[in-house]
PDB file of N, CA and C in Angstrom:
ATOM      1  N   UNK D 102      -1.837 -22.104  30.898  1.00 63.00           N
ATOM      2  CA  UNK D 102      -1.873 -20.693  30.599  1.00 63.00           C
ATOM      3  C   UNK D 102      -0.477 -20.235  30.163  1.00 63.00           C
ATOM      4  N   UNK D 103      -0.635 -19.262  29.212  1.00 79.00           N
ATOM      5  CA  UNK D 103       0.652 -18.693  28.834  1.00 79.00           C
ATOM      6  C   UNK D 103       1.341 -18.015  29.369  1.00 79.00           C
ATOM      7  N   UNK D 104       2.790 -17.803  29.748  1.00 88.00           N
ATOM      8  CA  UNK D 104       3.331 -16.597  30.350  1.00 88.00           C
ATOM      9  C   UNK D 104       3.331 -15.557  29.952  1.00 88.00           C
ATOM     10  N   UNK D 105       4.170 -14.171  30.506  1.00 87.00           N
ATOM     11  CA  UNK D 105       3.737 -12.907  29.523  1.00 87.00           C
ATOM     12  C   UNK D 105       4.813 -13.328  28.831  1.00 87.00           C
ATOM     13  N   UNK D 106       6.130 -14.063  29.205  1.00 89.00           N
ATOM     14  CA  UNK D 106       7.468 -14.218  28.546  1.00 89.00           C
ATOM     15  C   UNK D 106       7.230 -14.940  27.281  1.00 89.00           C
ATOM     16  N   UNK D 107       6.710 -15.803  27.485  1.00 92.00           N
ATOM     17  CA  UNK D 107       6.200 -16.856  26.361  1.00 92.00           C
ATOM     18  C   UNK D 107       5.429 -16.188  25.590  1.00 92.00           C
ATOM     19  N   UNK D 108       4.401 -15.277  25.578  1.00 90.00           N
ATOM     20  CA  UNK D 108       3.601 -14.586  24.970  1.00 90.00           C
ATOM     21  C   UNK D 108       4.300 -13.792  23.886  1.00 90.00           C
ATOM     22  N   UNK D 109       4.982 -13.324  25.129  1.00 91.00           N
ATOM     23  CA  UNK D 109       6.167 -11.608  23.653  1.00 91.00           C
ATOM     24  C   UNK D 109       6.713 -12.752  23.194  1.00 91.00           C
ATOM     25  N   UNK D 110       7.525 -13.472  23.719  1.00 93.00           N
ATOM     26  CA  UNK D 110       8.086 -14.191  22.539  1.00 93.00           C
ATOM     27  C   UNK D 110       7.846 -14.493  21.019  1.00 93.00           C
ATOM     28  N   UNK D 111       6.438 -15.489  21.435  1.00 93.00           N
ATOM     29  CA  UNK D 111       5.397 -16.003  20.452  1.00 93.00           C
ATOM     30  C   UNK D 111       5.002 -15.001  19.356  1.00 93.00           C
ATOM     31  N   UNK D 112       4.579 -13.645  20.272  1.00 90.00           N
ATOM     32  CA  UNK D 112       4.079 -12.321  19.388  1.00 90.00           C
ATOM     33  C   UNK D 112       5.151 -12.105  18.783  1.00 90.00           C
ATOM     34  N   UNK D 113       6.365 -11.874  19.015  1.00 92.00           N
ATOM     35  CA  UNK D 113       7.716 -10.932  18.065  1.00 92.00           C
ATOM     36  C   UNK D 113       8.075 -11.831  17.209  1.00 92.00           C
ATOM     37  N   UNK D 114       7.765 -13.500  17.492  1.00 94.00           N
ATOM     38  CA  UNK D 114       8.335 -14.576  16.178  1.00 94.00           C
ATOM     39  C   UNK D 114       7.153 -13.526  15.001  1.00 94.00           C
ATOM     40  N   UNK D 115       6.105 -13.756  16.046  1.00 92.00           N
ATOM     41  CA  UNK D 115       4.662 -13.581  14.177  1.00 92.00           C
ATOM     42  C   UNK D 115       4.680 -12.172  13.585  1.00 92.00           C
ATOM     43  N   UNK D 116       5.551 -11.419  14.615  1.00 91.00           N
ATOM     44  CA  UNK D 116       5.691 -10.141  13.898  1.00 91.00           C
ATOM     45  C   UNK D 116       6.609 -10.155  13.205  1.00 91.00           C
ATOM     46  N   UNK D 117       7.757 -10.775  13.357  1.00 93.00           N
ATOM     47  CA  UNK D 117       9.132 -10.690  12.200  1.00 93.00           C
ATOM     48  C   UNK D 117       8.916 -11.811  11.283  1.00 93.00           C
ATOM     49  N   UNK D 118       8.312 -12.587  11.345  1.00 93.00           N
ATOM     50  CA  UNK D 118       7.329 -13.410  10.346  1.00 93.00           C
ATOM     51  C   UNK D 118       6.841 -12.277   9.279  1.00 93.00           C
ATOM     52  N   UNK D 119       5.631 -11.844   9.827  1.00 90.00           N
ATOM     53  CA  UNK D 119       4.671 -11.329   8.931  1.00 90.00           C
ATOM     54  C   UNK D 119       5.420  -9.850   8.821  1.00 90.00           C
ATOM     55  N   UNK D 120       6.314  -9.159   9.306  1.00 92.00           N
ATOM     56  CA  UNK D 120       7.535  -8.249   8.987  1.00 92.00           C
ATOM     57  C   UNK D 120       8.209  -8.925   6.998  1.00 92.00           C
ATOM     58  N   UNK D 121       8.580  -9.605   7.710  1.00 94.00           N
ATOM     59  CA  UNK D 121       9.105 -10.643   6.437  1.00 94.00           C
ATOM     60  C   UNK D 121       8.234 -10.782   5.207  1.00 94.00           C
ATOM     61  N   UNK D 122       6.884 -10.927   5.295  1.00 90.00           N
ATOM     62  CA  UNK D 122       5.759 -11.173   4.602  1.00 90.00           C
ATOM     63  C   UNK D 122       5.403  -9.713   3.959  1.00 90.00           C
ATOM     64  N   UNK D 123       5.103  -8.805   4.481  1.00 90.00           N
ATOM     65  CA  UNK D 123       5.332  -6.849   4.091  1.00 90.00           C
ATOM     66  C   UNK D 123       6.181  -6.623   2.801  1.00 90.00           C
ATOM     67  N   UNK D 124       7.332  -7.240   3.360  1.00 91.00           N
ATOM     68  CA  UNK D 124       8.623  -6.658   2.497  1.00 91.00           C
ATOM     69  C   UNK D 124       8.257  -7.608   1.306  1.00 91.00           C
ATOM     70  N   UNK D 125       7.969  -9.002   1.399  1.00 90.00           N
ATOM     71  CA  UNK D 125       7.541  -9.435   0.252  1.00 90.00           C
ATOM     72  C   UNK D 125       6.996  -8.917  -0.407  1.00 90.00           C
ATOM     73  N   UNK D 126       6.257  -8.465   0.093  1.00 87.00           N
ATOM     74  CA  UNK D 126       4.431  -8.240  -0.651  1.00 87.00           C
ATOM     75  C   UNK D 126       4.919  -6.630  -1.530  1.00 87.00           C
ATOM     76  N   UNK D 127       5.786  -5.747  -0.794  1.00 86.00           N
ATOM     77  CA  UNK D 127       6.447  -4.725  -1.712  1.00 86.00           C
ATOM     78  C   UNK D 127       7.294  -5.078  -2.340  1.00 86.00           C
ATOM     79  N   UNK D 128       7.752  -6.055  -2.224  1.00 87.00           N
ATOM     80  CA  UNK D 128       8.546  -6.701  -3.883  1.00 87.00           C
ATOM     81  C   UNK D 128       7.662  -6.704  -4.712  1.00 87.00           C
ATOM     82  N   UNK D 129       6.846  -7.587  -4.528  1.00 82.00           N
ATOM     83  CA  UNK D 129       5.790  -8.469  -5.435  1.00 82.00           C
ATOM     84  C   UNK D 129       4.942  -7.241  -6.084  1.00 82.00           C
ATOM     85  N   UNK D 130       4.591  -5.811  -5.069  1.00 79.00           N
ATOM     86  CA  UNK D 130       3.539  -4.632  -5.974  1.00 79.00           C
ATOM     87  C   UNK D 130       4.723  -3.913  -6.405  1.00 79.00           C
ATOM     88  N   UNK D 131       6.081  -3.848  -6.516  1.00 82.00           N
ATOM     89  CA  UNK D 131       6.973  -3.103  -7.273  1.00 82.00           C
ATOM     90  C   UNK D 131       6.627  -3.847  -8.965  1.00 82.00           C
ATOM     91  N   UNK D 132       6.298  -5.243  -8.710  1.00 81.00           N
ATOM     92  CA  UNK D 132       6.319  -5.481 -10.339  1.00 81.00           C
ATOM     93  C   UNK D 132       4.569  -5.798 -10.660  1.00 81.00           C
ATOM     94  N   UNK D 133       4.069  -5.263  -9.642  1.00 74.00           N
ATOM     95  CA  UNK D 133       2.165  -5.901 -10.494  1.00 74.00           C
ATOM     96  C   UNK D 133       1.832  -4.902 -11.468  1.00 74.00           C
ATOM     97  N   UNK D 134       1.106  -5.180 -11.844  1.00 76.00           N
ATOM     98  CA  UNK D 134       0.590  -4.663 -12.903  1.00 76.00           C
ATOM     99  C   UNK D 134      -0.511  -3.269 -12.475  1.00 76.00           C
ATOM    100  N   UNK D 135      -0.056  -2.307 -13.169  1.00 76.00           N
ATOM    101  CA  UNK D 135      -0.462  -0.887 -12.761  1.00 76.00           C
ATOM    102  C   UNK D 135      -1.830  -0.683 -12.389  1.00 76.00           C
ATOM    103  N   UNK D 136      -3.086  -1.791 -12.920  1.00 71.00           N
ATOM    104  CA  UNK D 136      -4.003  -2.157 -12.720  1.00 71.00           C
ATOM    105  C   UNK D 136      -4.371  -2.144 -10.955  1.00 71.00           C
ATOM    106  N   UNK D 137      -3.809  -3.082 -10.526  1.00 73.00           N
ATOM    107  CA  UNK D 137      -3.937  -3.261  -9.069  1.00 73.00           C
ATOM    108  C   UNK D 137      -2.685  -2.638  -8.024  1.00 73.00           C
ATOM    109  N   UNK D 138      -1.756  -1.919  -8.441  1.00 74.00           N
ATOM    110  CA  UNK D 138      -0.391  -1.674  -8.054  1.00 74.00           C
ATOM    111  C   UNK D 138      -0.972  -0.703  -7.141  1.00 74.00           C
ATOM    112  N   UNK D 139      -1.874   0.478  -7.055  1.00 77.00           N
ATOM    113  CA  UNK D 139      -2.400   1.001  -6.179  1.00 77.00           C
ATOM    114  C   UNK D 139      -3.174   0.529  -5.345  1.00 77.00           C
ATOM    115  N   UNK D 140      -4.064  -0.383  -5.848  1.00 78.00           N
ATOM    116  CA  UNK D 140      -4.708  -1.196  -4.360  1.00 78.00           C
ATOM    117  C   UNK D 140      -3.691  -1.892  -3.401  1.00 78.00           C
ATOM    118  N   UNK D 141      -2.739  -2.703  -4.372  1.00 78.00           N
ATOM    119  CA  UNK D 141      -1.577  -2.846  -3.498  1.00 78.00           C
ATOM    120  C   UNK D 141      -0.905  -2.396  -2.540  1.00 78.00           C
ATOM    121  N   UNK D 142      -0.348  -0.894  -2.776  1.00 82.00           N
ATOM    122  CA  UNK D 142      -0.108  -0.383  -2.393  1.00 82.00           C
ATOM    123  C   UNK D 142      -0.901   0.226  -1.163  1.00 82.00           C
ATOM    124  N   UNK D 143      -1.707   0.540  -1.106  1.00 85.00           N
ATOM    125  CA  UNK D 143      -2.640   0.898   0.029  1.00 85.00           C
ATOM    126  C   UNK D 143      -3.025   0.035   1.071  1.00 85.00           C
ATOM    127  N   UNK D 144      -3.102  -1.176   0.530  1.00 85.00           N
ATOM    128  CA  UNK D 144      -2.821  -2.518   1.294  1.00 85.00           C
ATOM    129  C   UNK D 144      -1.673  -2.430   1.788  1.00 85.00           C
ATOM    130  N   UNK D 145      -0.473  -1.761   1.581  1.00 88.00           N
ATOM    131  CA  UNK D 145       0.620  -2.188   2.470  1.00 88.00           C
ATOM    132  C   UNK D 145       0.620  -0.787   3.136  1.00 88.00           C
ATOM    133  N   UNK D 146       0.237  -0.139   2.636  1.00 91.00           N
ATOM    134  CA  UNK D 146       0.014   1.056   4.106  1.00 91.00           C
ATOM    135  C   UNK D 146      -0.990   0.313   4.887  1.00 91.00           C
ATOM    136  N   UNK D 147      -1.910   0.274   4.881  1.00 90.00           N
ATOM    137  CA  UNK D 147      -2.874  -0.347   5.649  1.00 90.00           C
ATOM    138  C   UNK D 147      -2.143  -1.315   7.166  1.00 90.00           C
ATOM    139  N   UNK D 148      -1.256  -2.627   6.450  1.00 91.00           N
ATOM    140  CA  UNK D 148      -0.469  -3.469   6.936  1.00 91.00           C
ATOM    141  C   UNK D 148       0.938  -2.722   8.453  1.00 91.00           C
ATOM    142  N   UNK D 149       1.220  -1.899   7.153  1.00 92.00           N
ATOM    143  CA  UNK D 149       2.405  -1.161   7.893  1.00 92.00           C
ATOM    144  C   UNK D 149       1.570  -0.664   9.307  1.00 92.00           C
ATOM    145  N   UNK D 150       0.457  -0.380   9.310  1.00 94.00           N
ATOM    146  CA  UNK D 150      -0.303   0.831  10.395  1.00 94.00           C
ATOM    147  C   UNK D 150      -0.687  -0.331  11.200  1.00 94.00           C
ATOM    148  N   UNK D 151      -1.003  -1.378  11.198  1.00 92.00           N
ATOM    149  CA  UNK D 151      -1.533  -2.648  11.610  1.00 92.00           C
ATOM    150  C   UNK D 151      -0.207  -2.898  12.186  1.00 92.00           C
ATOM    151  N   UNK D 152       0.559  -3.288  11.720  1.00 92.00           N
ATOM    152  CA  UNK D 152       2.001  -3.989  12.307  1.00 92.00           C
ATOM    153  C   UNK D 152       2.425  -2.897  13.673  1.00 92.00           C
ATOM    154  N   UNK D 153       2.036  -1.984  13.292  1.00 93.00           N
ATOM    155  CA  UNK D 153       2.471  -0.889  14.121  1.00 93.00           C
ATOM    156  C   UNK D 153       1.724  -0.601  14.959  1.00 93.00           C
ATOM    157  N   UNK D 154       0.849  -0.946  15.033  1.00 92.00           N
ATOM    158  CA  UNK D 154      -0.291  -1.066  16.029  1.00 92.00           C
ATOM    159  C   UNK D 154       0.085  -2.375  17.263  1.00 92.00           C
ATOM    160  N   UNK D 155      -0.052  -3.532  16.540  1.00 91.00           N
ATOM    161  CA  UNK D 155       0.866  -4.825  16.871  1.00 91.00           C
ATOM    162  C   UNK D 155       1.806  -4.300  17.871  1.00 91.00           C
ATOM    163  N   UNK D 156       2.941  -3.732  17.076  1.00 91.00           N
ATOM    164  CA  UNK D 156       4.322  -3.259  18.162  1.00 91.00           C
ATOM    165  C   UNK D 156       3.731  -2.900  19.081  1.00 91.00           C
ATOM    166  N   UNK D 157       3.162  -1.790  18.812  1.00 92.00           N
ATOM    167  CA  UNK D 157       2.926  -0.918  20.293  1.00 92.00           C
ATOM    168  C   UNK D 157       2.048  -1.718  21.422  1.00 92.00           C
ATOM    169  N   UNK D 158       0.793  -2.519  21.144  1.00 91.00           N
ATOM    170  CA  UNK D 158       0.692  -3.491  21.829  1.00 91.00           C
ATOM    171  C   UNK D 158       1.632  -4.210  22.834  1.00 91.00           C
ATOM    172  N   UNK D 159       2.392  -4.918  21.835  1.00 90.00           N
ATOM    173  CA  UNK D 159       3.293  -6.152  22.378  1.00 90.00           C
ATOM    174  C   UNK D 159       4.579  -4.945  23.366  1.00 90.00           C
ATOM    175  N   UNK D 160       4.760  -3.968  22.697  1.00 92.00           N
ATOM    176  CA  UNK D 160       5.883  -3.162  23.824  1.00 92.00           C
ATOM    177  C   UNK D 160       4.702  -2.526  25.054  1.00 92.00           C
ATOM    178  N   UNK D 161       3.511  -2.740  25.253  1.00 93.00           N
ATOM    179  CA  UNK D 161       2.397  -2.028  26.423  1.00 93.00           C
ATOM    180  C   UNK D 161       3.022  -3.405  27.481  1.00 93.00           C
ATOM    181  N   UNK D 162       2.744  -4.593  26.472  1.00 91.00           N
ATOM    182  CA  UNK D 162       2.749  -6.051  27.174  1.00 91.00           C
ATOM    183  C   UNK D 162       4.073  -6.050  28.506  1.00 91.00           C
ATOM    184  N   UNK D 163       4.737  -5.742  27.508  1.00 91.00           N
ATOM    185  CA  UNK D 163       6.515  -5.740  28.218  1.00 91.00           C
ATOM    186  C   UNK D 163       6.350  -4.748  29.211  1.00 91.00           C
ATOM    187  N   UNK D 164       5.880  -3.846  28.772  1.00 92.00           N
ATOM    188  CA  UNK D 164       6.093  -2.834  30.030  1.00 92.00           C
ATOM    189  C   UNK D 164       4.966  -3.034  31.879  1.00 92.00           C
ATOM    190  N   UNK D 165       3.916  -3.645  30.943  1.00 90.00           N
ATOM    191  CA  UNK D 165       2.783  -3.586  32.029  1.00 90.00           C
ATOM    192  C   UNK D 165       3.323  -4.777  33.038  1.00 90.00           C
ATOM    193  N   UNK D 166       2.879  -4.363  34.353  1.00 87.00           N
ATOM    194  CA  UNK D 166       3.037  -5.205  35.421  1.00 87.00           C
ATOM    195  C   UNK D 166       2.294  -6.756  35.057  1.00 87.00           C
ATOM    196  N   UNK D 167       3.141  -7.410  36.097  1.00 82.00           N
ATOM    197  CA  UNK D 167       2.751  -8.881  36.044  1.00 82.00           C
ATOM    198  C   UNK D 167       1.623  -9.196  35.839  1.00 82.00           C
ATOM    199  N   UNK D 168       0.501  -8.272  37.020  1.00 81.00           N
ATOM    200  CA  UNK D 168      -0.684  -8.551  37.086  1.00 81.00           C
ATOM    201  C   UNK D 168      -1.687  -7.692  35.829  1.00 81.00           C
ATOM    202  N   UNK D 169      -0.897  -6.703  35.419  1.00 87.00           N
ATOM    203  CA  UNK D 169      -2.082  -6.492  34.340  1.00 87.00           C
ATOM    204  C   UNK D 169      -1.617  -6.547  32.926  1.00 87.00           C
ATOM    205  N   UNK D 170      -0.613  -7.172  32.612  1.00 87.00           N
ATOM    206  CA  UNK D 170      -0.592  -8.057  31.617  1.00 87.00           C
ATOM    207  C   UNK D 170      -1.814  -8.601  30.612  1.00 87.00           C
ATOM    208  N   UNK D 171      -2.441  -9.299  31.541  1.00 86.00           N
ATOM    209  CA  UNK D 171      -3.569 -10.025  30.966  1.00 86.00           C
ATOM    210  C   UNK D 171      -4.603  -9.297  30.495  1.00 86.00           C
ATOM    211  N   UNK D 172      -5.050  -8.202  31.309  1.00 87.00           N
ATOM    212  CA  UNK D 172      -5.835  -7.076  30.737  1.00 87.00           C
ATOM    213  C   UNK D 172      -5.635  -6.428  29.257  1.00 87.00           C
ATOM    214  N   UNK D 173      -4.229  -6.070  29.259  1.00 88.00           N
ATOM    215  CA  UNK D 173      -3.948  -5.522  27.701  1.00 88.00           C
ATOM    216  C   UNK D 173      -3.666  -6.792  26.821  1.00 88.00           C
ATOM    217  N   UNK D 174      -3.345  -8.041  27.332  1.00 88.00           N
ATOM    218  CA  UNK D 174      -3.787  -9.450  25.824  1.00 88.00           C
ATOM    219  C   UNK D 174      -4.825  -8.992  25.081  1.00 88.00           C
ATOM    220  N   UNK D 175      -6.269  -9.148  26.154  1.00 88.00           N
ATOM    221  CA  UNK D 175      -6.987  -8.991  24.286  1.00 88.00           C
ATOM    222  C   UNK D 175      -7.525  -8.051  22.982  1.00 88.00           C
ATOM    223  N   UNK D 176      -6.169  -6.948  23.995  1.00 89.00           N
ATOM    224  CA  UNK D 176      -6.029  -5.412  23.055  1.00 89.00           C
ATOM    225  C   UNK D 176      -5.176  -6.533  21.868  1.00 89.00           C
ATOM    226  N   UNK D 177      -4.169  -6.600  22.362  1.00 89.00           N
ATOM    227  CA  UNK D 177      -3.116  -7.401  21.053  1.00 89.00           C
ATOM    228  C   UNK D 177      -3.366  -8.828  20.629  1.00 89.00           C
ATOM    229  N   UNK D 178      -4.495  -9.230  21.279  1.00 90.00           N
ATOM    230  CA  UNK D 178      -5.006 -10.273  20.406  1.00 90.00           C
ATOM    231  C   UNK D 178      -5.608  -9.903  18.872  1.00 90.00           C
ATOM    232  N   UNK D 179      -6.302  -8.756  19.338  1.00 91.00           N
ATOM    233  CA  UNK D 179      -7.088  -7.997  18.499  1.00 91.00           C
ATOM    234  C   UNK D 179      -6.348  -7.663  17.515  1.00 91.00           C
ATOM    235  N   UNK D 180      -5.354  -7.142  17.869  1.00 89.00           N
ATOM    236  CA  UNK D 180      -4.096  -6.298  17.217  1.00 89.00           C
ATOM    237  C   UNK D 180      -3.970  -7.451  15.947  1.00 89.00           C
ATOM    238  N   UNK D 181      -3.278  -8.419  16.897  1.00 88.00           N
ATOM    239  CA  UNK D 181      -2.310  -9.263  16.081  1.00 88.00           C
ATOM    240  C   UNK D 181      -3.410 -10.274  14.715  1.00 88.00           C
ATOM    241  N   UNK D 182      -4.773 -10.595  15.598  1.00 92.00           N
ATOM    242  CA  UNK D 182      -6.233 -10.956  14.336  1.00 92.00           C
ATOM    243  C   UNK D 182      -6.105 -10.098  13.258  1.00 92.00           C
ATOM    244  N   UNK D 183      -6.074  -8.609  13.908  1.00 91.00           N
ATOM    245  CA  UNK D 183      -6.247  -7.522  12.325  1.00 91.00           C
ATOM    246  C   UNK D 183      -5.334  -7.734  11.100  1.00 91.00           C
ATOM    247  N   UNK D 184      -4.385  -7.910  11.618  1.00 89.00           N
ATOM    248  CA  UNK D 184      -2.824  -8.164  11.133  1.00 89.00           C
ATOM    249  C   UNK D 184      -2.554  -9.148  10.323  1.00 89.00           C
ATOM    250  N   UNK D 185      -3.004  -9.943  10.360  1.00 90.00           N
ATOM    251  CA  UNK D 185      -3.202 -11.292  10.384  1.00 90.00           C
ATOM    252  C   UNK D 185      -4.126 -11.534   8.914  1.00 90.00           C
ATOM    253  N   UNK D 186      -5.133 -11.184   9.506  1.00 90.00           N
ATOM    254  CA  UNK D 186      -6.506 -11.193   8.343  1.00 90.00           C
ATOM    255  C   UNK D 186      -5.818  -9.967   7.276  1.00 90.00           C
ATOM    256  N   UNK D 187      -5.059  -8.830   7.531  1.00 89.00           N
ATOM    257  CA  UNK D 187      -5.037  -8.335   6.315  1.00 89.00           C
ATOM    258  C   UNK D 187      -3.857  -8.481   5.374  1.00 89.00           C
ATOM    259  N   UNK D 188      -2.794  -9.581   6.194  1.00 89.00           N
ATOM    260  CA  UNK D 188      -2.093 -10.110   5.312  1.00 89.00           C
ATOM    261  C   UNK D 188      -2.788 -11.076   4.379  1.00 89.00           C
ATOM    262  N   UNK D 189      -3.710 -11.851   4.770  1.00 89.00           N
ATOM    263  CA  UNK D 189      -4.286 -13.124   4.067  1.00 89.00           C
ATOM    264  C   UNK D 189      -4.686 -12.225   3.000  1.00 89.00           C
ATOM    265  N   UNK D 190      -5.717 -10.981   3.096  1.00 85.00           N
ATOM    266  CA  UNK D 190      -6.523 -10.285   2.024  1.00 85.00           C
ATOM    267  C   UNK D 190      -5.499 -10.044   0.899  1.00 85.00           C
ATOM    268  N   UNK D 191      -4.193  -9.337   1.611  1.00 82.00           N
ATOM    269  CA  UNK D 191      -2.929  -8.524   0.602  1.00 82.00           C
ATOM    270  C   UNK D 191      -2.351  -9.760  -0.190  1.00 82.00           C
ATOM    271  N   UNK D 192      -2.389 -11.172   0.414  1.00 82.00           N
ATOM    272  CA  UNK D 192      -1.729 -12.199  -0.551  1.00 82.00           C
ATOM    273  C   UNK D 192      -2.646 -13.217  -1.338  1.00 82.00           C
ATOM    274  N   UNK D 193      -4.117 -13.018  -1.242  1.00 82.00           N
ATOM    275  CA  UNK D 193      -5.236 -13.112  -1.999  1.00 82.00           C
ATOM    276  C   UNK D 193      -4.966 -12.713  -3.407  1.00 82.00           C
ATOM    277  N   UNK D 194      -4.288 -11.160  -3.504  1.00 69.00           N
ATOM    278  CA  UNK D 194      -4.033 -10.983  -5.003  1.00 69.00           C
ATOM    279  C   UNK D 194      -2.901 -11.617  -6.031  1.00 69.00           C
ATOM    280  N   UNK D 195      -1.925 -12.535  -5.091  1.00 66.00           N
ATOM    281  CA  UNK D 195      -1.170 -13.030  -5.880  1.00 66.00           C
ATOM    282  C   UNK D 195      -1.079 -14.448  -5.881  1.00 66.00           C
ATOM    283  N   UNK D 196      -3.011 -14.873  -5.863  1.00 62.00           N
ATOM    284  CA  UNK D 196      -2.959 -16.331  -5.669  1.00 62.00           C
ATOM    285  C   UNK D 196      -3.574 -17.143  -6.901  1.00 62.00           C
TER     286      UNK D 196
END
């Protein structure tokens, strides 16, 4: 079983990961083509609200006691799936 320490850890690598992956992805719709530059774009609002969702999760994690820790995981499991899946969708368009 995982710790909660090991957990935030794990979570804040895939968030400054996929942090990293955002900022790409608004490089990449600064130059798409005006065609899709708004779906793009809405996709990274979308992302941004997701990531931020994520945070607040993973900072509930840190704060919650030892023992209920585990209770709020599969809020930010959830979190971090959404997150996850809508990066794959947002880098679908530049494949």
């Amino acid at each position: 079983m995982t710790t909660r320490h090991d957990y935030i850890e794990q979570f804040k690598e895939k968030l400054d990961e996929w942090d990293s992956e955002i900022d790409e992805l608004e490089a990449k719709a600064q130059k798409a083509r005006a065609d899709i530059k708004f779906e793009v774009e809405d996709q990274l609002t979308s992302l941004r609200a997701k990531r931020d969702l994520a945070k607040l999760k993973m900072a509930e994690i840190k704060d919650a006691s030892e023992d209920a820790w585990l209770d709020l995981k599969a809020g930010a499991d959830d979190a971090w799936g959404s997150l996850k899946h809508a990066l794959e969708k947002a880098w679908s368009h530049y494949k």
